[in-house]
C-alpha positions as YAML, in Angstrom:
chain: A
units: angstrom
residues:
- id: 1
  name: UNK
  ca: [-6.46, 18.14, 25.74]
- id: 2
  name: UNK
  ca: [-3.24, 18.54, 27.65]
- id: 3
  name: UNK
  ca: [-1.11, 21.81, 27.14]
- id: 4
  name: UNK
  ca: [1.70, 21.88, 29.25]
- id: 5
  name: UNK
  ca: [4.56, 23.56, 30.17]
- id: 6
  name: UNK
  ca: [7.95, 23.39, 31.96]
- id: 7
  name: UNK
  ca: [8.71, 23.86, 35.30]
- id: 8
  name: UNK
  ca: [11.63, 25.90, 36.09]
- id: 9
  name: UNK
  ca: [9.92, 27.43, 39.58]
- id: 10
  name: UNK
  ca: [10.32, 30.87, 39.57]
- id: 11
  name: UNK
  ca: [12.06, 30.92, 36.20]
- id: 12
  name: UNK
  ca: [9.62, 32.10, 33.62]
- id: 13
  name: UNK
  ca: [8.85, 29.79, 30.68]
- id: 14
  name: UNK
  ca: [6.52, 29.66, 27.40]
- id: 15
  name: UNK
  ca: [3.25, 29.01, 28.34]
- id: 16
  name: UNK
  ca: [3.35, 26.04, 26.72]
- id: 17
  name: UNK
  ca: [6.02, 23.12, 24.93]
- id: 18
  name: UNK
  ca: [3.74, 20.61, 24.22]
- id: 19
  name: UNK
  ca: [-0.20, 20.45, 23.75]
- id: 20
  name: UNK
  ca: [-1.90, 16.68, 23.04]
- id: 21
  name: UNK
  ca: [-4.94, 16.49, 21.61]
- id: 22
  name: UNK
  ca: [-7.56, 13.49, 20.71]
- id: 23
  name: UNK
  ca: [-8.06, 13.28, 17.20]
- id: 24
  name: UNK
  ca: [-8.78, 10.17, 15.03]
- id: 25
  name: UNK
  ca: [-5.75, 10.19, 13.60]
- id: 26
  name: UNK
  ca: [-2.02, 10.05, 14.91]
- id: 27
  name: UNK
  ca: [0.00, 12.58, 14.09]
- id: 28
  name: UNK
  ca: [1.59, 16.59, 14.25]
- id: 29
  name: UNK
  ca: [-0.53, 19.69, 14.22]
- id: 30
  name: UNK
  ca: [2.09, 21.89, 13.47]
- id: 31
  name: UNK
  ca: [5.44, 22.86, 14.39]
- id: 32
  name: UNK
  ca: [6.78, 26.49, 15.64]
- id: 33
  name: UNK
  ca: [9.17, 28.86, 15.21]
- id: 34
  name: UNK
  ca: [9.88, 31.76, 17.21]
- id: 35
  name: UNK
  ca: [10.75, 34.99, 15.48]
- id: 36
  name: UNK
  ca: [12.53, 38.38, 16.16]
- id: 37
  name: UNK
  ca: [9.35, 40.54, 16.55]
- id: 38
  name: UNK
  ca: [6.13, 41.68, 14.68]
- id: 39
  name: UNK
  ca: [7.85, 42.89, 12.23]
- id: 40
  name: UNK
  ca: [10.04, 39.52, 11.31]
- id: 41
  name: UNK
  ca: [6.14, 38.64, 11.46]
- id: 42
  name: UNK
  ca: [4.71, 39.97, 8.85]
- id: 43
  name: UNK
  ca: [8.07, 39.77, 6.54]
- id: 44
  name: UNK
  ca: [7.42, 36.31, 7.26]
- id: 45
  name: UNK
  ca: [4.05, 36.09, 6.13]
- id: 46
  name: UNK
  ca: [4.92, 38.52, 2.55]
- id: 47
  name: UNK
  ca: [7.69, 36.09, 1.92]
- id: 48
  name: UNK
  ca: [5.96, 33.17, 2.22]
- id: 49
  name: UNK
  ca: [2.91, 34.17, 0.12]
- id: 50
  name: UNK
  ca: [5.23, 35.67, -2.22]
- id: 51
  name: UNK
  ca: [6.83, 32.01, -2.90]
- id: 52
  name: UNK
  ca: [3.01, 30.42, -3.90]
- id: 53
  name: UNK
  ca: [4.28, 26.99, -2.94]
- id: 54
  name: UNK
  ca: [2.75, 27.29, 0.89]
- id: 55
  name: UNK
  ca: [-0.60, 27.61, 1.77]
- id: 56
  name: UNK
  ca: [-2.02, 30.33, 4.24]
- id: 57
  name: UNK
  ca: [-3.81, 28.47, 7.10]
- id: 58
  name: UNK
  ca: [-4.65, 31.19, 9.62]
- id: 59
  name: UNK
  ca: [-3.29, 34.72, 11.57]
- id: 60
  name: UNK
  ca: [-2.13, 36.65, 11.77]
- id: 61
  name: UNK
  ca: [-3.78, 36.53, 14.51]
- id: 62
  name: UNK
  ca: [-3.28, 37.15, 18.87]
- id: 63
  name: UNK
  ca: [-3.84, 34.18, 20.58]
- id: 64
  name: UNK
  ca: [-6.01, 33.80, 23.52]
- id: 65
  name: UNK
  ca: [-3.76, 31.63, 24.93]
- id: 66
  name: UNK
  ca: [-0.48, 32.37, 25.29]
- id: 67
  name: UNK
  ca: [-1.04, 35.87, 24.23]
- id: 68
  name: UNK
  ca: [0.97, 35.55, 20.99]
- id: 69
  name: UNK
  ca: [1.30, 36.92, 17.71]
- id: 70
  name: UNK
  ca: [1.02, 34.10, 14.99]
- id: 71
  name: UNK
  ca: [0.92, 33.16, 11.67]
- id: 72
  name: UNK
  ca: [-0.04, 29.70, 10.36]
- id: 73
  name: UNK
  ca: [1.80, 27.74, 6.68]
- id: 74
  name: UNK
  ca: [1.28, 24.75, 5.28]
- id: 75
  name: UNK
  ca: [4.19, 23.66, 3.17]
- id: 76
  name: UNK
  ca: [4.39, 21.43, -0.52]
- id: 77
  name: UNK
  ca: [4.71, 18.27, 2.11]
- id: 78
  name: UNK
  ca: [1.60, 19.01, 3.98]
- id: 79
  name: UNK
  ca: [3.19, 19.86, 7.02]
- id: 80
  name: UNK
  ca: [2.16, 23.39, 9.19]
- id: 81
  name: UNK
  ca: [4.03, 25.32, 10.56]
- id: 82
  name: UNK
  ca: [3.30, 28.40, 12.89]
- id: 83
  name: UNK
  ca: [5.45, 31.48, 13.14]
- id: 84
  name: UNK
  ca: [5.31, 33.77, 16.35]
- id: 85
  name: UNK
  ca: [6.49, 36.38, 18.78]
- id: 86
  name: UNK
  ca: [5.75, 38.48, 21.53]
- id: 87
  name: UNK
  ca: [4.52, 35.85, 23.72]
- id: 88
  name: UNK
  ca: [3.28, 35.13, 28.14]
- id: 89
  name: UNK
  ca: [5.53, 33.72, 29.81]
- id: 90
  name: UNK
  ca: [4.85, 32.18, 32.84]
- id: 91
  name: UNK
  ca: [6.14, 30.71, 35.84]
- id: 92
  name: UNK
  ca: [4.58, 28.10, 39.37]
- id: 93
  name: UNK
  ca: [3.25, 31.19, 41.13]
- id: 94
  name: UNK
  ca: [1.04, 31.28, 37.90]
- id: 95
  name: UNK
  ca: [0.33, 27.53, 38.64]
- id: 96
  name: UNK
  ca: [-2.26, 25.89, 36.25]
- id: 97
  name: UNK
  ca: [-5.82, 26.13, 36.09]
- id: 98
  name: UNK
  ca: [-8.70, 23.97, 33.78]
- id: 99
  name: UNK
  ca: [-9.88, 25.61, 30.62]
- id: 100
  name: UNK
  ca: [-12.59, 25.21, 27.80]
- id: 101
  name: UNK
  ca: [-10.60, 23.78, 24.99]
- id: 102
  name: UNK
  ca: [-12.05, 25.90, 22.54]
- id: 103
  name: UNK
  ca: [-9.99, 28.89, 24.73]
- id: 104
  name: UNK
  ca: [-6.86, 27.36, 23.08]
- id: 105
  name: UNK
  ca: [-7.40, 27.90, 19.35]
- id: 106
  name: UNK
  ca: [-9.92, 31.14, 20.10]
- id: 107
  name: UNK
  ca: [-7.79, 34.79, 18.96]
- id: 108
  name: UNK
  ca: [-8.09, 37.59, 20.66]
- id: 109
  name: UNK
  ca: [-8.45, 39.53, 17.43]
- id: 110
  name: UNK
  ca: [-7.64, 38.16, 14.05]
- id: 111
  name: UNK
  ca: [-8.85, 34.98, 11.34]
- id: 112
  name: UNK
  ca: [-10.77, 32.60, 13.66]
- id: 113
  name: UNK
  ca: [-9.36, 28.95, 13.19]
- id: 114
  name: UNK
  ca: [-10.88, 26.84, 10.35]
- id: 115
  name: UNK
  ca: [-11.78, 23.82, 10.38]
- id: 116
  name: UNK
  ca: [-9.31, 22.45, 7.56]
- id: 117
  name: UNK
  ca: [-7.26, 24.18, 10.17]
- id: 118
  name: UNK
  ca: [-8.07, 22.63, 13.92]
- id: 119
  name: UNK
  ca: [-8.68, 19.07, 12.22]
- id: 120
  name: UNK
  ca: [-4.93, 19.40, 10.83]
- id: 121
  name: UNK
  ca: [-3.00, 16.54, 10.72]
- id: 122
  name: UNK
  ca: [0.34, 15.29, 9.28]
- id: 123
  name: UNK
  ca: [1.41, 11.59, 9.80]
...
């Protein structure tokens, strides 16, 4: 796995834009979307259950990684989508270090990851 971010030097950044994994299939994990704050959040997530045409996937949760608040939806055309806020950002003094890749998908508190969930994939 590869998750990578920009480098803007001492300008602080997401933790990460992009994150490639191998998987047997090509394709897109999921897509994000920042939001206001935890309360957009969870307004978010009551919305979204409340239209029965997505399916929850996982969250809300606090990633390990990242440190954010998220919320996982598949929609009617099978593609997910994560919601989030409040999350590290980080700049080269941080530089980059080598991690487990289970670290990635683990939460700090909240629904651990399924596995309908990590093996996602939309063509």
């Amino acid at each position: 796995s590869s998750f990578s971010r920009l480098d803007h030097g001492e300008g602080y950044v997401d933790h990460h834009v992009l994150l490639v994994r191998e998987h047997e299939r090509a394709g897109l994990h999921h897509i994000s979307f920042e939001v206001a704050d935890t309360d957009d959040l969870f307004m978010g997530h009551a919305h979204l259950r409340s239209l029965k045409r997505y399916e929850h996937m996982q969250g809300i949760s606090r990633v390990a990684i990242g440190g954010q608040m998220t919320d996982f939806w598949l929609d009617p055309w099978n593609r997910m989508h994560e919601h989030w806020s409040d999350i590290d950002r980080l700049n080269a003094a941080n530089g980059s270090r080598l991690i487990d890749a289970t670290t990635e998908v683990s939460g700090t508190w909240g629904e651990p990851g399924s596995q309908r969930f990590l093996q996602h994939c939309s063509p």
